Coordinates of C-alpha atoms and ligand atoms in Angstrom, one line a residue:
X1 CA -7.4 -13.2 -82.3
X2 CA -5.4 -16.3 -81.9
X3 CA -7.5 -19.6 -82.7
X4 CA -7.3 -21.3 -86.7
X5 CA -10.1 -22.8 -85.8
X6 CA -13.4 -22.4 -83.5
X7 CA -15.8 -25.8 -82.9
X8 CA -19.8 -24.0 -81.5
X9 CA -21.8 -27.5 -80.2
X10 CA -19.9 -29.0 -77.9
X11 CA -21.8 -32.4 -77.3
X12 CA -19.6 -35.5 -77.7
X13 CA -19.0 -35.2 -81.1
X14 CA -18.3 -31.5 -81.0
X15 CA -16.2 -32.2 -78.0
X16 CA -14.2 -34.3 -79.5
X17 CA -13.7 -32.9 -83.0
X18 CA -12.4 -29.8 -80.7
X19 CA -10.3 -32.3 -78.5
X20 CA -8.5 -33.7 -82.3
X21 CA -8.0 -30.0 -83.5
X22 CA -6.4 -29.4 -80.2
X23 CA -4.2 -32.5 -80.0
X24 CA -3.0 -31.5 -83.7
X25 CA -1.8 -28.7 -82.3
X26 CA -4.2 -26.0 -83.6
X27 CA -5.4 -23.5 -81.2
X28 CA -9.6 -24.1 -80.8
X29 CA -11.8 -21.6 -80.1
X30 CA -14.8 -23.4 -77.8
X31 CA -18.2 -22.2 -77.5
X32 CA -21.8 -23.9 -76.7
X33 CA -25.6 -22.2 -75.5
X34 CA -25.0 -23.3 -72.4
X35 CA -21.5 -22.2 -71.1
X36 CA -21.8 -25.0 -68.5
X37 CA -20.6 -27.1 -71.4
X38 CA -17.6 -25.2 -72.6
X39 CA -16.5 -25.1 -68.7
X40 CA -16.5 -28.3 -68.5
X41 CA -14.8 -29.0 -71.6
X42 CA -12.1 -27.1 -70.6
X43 CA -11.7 -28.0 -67.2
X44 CA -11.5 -31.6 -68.2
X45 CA -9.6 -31.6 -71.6
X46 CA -7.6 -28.5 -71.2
X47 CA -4.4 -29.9 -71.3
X48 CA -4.6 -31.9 -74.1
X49 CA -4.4 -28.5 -76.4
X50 CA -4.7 -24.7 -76.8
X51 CA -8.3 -23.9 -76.2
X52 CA -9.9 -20.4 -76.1
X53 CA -13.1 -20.7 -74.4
X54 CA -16.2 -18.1 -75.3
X55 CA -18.6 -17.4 -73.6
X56 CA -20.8 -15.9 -76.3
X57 CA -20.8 -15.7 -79.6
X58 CA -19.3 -12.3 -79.7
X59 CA -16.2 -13.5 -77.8
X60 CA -16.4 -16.4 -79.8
X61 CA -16.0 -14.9 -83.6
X62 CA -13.8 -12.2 -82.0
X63 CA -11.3 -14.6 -81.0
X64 CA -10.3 -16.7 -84.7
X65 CA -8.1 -15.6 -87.1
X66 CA -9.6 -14.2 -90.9
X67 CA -10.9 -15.9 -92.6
X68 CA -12.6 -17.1 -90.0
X69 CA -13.4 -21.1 -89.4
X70 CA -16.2 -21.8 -87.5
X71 CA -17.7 -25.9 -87.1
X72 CA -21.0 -26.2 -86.1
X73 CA -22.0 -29.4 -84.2
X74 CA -25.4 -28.9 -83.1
X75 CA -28.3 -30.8 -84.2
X76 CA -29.9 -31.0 -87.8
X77 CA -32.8 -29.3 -88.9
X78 CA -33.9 -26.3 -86.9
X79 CA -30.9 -25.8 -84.5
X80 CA -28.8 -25.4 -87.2
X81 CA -30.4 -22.7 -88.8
X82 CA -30.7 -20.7 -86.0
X83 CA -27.0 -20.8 -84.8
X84 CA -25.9 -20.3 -88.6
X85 CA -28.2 -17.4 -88.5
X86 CA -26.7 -16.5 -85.3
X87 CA -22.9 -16.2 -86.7
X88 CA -23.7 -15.2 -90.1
X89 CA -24.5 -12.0 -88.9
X90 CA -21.8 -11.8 -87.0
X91 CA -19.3 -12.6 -90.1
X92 CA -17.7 -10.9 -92.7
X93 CA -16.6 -11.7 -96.3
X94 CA -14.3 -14.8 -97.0
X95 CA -15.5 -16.5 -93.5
X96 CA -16.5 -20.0 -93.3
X97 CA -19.1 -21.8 -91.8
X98 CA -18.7 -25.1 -91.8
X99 CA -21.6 -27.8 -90.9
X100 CA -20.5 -31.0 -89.2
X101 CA -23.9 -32.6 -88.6
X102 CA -26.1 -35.0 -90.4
X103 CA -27.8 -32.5 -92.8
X104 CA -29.8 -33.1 -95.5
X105 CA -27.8 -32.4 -98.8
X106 CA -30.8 -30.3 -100.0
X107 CA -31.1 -28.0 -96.5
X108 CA -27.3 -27.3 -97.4
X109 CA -27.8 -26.1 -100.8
X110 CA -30.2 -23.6 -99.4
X111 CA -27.8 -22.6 -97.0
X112 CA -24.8 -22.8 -98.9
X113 CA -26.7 -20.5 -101.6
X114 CA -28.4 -17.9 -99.0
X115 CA -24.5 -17.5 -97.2
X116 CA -22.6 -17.0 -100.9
X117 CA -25.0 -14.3 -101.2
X118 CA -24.0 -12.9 -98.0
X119 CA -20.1 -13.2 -99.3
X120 CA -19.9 -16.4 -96.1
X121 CA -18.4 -19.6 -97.4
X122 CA -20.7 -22.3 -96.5
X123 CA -19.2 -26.0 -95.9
X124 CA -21.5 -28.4 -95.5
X125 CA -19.3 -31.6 -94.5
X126 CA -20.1 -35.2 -93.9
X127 CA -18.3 -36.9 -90.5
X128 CA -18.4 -40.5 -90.5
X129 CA -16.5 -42.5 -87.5
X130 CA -18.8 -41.7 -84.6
X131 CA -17.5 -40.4 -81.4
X132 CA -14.2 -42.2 -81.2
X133 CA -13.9 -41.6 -84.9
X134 CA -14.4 -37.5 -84.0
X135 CA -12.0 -37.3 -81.5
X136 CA -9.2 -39.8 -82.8
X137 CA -9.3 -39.3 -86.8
X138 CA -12.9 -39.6 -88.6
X139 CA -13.4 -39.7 -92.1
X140 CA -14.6 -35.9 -93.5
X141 CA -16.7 -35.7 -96.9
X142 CA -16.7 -31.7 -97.1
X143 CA -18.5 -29.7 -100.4
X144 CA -18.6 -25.9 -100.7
X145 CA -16.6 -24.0 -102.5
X146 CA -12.8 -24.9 -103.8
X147 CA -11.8 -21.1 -102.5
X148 CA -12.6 -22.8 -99.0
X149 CA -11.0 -25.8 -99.0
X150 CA -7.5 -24.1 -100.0
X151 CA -8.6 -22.3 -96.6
X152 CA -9.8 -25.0 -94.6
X153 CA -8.6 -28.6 -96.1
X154 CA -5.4 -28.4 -94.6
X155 CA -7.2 -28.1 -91.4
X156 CA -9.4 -31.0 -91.7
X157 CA -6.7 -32.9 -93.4
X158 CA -4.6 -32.8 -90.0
X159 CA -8.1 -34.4 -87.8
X160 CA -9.0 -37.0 -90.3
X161 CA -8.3 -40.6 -90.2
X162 CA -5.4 -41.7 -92.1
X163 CA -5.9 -44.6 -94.6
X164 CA -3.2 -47.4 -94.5
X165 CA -1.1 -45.6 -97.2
X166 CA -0.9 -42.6 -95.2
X167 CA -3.3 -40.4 -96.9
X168 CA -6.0 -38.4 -94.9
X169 CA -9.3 -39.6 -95.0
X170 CA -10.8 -36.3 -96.5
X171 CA -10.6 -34.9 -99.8
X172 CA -12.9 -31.6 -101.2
X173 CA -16.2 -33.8 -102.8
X174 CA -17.8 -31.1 -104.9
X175 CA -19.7 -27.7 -104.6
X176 CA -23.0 -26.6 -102.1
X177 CA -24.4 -30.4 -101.0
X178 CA -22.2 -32.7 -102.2
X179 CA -20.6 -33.2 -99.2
X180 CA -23.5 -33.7 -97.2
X181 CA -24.6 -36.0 -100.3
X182 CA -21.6 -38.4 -100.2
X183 CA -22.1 -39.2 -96.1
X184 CA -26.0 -39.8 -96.6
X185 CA -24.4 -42.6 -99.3
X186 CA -22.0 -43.7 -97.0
X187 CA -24.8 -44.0 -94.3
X188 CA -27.0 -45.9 -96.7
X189 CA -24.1 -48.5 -97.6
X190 CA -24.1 -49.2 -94.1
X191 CA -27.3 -50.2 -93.4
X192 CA -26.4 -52.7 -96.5
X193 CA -24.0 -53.5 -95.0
X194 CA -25.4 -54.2 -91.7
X195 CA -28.3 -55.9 -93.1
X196 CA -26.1 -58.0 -95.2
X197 CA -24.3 -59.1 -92.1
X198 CA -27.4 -59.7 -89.9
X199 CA -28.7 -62.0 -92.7
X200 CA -25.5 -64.1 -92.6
X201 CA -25.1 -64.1 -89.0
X202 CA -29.4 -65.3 -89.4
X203 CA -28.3 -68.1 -91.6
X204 CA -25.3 -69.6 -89.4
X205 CA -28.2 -69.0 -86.8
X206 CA -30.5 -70.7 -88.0
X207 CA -28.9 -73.1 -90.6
X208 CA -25.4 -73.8 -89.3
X209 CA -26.7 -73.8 -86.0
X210 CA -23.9 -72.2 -84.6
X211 CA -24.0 -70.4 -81.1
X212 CA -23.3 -66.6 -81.4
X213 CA -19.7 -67.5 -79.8
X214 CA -19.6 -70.0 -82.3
X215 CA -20.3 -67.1 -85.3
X216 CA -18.2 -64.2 -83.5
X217 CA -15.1 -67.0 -84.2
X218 CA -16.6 -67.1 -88.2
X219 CA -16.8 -63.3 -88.1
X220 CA -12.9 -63.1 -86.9
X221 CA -11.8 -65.4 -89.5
X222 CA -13.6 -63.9 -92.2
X223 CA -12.1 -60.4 -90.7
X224 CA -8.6 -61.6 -91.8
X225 CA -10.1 -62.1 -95.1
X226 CA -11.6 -60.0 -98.0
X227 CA -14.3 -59.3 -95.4
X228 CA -11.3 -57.3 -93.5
X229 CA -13.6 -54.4 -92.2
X230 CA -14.7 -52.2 -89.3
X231 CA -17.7 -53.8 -89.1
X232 CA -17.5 -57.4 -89.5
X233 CA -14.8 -56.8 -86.8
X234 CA -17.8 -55.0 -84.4
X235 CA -19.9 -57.9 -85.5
X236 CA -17.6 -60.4 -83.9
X237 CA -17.4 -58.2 -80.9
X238 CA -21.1 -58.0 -80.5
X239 CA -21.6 -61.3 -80.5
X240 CA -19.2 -62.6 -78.2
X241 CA -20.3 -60.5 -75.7
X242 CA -22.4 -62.2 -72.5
X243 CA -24.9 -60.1 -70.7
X244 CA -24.1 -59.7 -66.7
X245 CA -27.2 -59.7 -66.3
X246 CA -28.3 -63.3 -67.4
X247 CA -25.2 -65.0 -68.5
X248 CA -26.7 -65.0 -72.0
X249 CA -25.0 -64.0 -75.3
X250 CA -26.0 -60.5 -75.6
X251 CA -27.7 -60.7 -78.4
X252 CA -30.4 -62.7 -77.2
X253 CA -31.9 -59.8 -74.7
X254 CA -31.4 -56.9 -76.8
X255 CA -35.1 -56.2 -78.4
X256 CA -35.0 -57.5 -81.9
X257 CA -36.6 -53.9 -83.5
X258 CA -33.6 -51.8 -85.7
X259 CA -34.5 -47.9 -85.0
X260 CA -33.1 -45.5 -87.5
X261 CA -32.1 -41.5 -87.7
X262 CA -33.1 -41.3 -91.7
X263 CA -30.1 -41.1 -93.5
X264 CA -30.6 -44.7 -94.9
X265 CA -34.2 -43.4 -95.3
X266 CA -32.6 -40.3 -97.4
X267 CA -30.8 -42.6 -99.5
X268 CA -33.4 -44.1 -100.7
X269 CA -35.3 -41.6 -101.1
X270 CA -33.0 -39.6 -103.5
X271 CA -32.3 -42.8 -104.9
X272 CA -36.4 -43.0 -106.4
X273 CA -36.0 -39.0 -107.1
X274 CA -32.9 -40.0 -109.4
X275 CA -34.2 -43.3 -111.0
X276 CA -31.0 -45.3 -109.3
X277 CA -31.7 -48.7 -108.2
X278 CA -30.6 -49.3 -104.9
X279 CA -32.5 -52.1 -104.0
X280 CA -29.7 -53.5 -101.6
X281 CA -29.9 -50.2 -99.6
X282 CA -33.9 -50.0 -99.7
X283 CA -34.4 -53.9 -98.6
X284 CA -31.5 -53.0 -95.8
X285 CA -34.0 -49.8 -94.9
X286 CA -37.4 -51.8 -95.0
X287 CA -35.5 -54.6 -92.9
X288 CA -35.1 -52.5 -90.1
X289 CA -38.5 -50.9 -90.4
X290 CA -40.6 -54.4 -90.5
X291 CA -38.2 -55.1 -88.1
X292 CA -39.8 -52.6 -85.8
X293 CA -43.5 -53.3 -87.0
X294 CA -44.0 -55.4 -83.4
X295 CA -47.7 -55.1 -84.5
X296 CA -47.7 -56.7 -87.2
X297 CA -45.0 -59.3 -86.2
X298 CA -47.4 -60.4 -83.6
X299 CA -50.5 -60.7 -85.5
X300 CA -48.6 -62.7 -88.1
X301 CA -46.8 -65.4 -85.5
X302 CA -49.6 -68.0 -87.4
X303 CA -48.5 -68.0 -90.7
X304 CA -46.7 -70.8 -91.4
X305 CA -43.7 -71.9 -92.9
X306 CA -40.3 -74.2 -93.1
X307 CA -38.8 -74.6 -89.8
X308 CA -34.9 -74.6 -90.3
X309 CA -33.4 -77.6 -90.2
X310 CA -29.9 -77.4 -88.7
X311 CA -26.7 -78.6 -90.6
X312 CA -24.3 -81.6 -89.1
X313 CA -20.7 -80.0 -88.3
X314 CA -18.6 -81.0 -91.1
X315 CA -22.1 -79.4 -93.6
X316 CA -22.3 -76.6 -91.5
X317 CA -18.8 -75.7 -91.9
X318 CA -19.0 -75.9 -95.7
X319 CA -22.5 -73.7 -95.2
X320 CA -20.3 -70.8 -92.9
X321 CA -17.7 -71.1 -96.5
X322 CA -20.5 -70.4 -98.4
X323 CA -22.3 -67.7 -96.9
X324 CA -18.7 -65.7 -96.7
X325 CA -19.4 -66.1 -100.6
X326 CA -22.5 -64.9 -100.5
X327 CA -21.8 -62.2 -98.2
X328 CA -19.1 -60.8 -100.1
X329 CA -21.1 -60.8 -103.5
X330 CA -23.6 -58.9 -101.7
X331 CA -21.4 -56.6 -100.6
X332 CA -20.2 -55.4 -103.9
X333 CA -23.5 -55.3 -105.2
X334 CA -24.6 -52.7 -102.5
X335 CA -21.8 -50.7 -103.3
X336 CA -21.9 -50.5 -106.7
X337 CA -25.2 -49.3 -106.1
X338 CA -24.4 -46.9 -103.8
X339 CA -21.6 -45.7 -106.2
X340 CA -23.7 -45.0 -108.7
X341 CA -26.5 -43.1 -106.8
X342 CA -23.1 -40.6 -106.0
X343 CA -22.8 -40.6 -109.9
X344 CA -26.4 -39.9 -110.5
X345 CA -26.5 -37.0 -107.7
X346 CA -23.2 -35.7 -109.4
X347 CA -24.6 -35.5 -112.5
X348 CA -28.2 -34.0 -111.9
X349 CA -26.5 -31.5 -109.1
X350 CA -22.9 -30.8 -111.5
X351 CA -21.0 -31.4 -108.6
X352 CA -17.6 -33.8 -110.8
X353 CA -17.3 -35.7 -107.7
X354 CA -14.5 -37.9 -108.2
X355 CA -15.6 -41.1 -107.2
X356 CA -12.2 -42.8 -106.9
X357 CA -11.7 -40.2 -103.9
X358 CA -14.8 -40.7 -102.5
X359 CA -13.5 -44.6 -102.1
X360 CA -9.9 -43.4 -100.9
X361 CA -11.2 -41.2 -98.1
X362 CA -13.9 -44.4 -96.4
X363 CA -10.4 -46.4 -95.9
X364 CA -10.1 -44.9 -92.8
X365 CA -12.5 -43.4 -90.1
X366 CA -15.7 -43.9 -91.0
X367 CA -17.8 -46.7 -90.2
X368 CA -17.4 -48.7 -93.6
X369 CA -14.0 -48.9 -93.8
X370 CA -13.1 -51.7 -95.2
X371 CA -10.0 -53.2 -96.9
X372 CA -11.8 -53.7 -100.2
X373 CA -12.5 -50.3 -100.3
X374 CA -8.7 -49.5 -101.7
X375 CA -9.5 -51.9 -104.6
X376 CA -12.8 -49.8 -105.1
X377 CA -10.3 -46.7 -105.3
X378 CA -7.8 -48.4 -107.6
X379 CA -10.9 -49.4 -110.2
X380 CA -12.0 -45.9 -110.1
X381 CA -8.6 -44.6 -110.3
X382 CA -7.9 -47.0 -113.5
X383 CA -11.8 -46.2 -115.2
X384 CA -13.0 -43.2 -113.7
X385 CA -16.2 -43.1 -115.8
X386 CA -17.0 -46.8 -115.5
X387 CA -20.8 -46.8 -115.5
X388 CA -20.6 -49.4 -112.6
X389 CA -18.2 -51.0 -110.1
X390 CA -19.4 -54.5 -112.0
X391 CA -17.7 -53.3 -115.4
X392 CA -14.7 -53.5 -113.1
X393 CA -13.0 -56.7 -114.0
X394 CA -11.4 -58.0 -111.0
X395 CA -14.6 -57.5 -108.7
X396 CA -16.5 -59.2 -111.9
X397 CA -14.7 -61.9 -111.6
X398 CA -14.5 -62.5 -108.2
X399 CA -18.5 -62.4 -108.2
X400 CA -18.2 -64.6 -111.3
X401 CA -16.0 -67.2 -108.7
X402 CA -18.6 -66.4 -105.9
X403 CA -22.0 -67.4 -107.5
X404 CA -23.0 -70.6 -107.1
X405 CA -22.3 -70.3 -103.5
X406 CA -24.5 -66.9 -103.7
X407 CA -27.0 -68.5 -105.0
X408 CA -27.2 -71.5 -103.3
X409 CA -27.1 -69.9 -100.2
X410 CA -30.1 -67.6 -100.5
X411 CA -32.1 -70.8 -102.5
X412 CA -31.5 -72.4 -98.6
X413 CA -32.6 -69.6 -97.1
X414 CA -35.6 -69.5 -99.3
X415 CA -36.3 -73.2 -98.6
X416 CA -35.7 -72.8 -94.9
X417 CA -37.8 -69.8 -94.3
X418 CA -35.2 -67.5 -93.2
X419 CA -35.8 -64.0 -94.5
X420 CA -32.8 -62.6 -96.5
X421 CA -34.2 -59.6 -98.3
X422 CA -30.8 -58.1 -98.6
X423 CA -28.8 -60.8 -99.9
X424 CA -31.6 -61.7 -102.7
X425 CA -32.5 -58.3 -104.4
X426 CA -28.5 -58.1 -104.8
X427 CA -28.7 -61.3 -106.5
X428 CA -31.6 -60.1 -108.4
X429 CA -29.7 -56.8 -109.2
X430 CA -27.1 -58.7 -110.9
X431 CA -29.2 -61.1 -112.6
X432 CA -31.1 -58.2 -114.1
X433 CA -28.1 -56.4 -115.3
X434 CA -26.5 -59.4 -117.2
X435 CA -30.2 -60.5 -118.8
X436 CA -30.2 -61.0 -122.4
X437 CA -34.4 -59.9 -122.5
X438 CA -36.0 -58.7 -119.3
X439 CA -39.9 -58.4 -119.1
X440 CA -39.7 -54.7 -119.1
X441 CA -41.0 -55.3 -123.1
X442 CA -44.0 -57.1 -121.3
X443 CA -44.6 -54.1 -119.1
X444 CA -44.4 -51.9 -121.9
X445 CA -47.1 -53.8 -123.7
X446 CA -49.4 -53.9 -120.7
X447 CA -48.8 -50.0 -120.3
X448 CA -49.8 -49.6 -123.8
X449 CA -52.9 -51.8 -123.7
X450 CA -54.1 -49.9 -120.7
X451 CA -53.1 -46.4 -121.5
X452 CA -52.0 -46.1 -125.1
X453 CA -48.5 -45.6 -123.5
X454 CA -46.5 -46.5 -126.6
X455 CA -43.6 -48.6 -127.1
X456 CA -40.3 -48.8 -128.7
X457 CA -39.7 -51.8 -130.8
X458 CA -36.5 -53.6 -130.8
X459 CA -35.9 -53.8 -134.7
X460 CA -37.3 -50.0 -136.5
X461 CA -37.0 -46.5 -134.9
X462 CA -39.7 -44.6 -133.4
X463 CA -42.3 -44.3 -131.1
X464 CA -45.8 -47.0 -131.8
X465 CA -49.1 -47.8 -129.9
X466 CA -51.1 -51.1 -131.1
X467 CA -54.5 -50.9 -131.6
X468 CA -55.7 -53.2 -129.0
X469 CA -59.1 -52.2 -128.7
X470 CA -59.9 -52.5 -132.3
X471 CA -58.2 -55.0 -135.0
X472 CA -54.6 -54.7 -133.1
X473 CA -52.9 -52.9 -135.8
X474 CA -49.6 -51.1 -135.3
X475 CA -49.8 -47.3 -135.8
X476 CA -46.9 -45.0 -135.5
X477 CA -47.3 -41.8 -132.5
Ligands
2AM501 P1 -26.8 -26.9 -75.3 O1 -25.7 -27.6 -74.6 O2 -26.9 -25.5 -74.9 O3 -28.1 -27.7 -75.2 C1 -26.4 -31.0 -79.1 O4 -27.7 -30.9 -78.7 C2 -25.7 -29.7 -79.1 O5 -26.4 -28.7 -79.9 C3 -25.6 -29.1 -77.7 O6 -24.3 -28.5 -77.6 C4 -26.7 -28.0 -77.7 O7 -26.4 -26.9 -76.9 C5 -26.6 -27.5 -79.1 N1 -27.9 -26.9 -79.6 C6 -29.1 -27.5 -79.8 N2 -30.0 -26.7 -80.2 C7 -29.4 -25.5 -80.3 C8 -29.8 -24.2 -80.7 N3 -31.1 -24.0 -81.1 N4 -28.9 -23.2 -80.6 C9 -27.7 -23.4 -80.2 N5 -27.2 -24.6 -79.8 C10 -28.0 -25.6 -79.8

């Protein structure tokens, strides 16, 4: 046996995660079902590396070093518990599986679990950075157990992205699902994030009255900025873009209904199971869905509304200034949300991620890098059990400097009638964290006037129900 490392899946992105173990110099062991695949591979890519193509998996697992390392890059759900079925019984003790795809974080604790029994490492590993990311450096979020990583980091350390400073974009994120956990965050950031975008590129639409040429040269400028980011810089690429076909911008003939694989669907999921607020991430996720609701779109083309009036150039300039404000604001708000539904899910699963890490290792590779990102590392590095990226001063203050371009911004887009779900429950978000008295006391009185609920009272300990139905006395429960 001769390969470190064996890649089983080899559709793009298992292609190319082989092709960057290969061009690190690490000999790859290369297997797929269909053999037609691993030919082909081989024949096309063979001299970029040392690969050692199986035919079955037999050959396969007979061919890598012990402890073995196998990746598997097939798809989630089903598939994936067939072929780990397939190689765990072809393992022996100290081996390690490691899953590269998309799972749910609760599928890999079952997995994780049902392998330790068997004496197999399980690694259940987030890959953000797509296919150019897989083959040239993406960012790797594994979990499992720490006896792996000693095993296989080192590996995975030597594929991933590095960040500007020069550290590798992966890091161990905690035991059974955490890995798997931290990507389905990441993934639900960057629908914010997407969103969040879409509804600023809406608004110098609609308000500015800027042609998408027009916004891909605000996007640029802003990418120079705080804003610096993968995919603001996409964004501007997008939208400069002219289709052959009509001589139109691009994104006037692509159909205007987002589709979605359900990890931004996960997120927010979880996020209800937990009790974590990630309204930014859930308006991001609804977005796309009424976005896709043609139905409905079309039986509602009646209502009525503001048309938006469009800005003179010098306003509309001023308007672009603000919206980057309002953008930004946004943007740490949908983080700070996403940040905390990792501390929640580390918390109810024990996994002590490190959430300063988790920051460190989306500098690089994965689709939300983004040069405020090694700010988000330094605040976690400098508080590591702040309760929330706001109790960080400097991004506190820079939303402090942002807001009355925030929320001037999404009170035009209110009066205009240009939908910015994403932009306005961040707002909200924040508004409701800094409230002195929020109506929750109201709800609590309604649920005890309807249900006998009880309350807490503000001034006394202890648990109390009013009366209502009778002379409205206070009784303690
Ligand atoms: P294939 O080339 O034989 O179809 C993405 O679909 C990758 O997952 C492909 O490499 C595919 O192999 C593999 N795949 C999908 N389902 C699989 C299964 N049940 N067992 C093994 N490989 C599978």
């Amino acid at each position: 046996p001769t390969a470190q490392i064996g890649v089983t899946g080899l559709a793009v992105m298992g292609s190319n995660l082989a092709r960057n173990f290969a061009r690190h110099g690490h000999t790859v062991a290369v297997h797929n079902r269909t053999a037609a695949r691993t030919r082909s591979l081989v024949d096309t890519y063979g001299e970029e590396g040392t690969f050692v193509p199986a035919e079955s998996a037999e050959e396969f697992v007979a061919s890598l070093e012990k402890p073995r390392r196998i990746v598997i890059m097939v798809k989630a759900g089903e598939a994936t518990d067939a072929v780990i079925e397939e190689f765990a019984a072809l393992l022996e003790d100290g081996d390690v599986l490691i899953d590269g795809g998309n799972a749910h974080f609760q599928d890999t604790r079952r997995r994780e679990k049902a392998l330790r029994e068997r004496g197999i490492h399980f690694v259940g590993t987030g890959i953000s950075g797509g296919e150019e990311g897989a083959l040239n450096g993406p960012s790797m979020m594994p979990g499992g157990s720490v006896e792996s990583y000693t095993s296989l980091g080192p590996l995975l350390e030597s594929i991933a992205a590095k960040a500007d400073d020069g550290a590798p974009c992966c890091t161990h994120i905690g035991p059974d699902g955490a890995g798997h956990f931290v990507k389905m965050v990441h993934n639900g950031i960057e629908y914010a994030d997407m969103q969040l975008i879409g509804e600023a590129y809406q608004l110098l639409r609609d308000v500015a009255g800027y042609s998408p040429a027009q916004i891909a040269d605000v996007f640029r400028t802003w990418n120079t900025g705080r804003l610096d980011s993968y995919l603001i810089e996409i964004t501007a690429e997008v939208l400069s873009h002219v289709d052959e076909a009509t001589g139109k911008p691009f994104v006037d003939v692509v159909l205007d209904q987002a589709e979605q694989k359900g990890t931004g669907r996960w997120t927010v999921q979880i996020a209800l199971d937990l009790g974590v607020p990630v309204s930014g991430i859930a308006e991001a996720v609804f977005a796309r869905s009424v976005s896709g609701h043609s139905d409905l779109r079309d039986a509602s083309r009646h209502l009525t509304g503001p048309t938006p009036r469009t800005l003179g150039t010098n306003e509309a300039a001023a308007f672009a200034d603000q919206v980057e404000q309002a953008l930004y604001a946004s943007k740490i708000v949908a983080y700070t949300q996403g940040f905390h539904e990792i501390a929640a899910g580390s918390e109810q699963y024990d996994w002590n991620i490190d959430l300063g890490k988790v920051a460190a290792i989306w500098r690089g590779g994965c689709i939300i890098r983004a040069a405020f990102l090694d700010r988000i590392t330094s605040a976690y590095e400098a508080q590591p059990h702040m309760p929330s990226l706001l109790a960080d001063k400097s991004f506190a203050q820079e939303i402090a400097a942002a807001q009355d371009d925030w929320r001037s911004v999404i009170a035009t887009a209110v009066t205009q009638g240009v939908p910015t779900p994403a932009f306005a429950a961040t707002l909200a978000y924040y508004d409701s964290l800094r409230a002195e008295r929020l109506p929750a006391a109201l709800t609590q009185g309604q649920r005890d006037y309807f249900g006998a609920h009880t309350y807490h009272r503000t001034d006394r300990e202890g648990t109390f129900h009013t009366l209502w139905g009778g002379d409205r006395t206070e009784v303690e429960s």
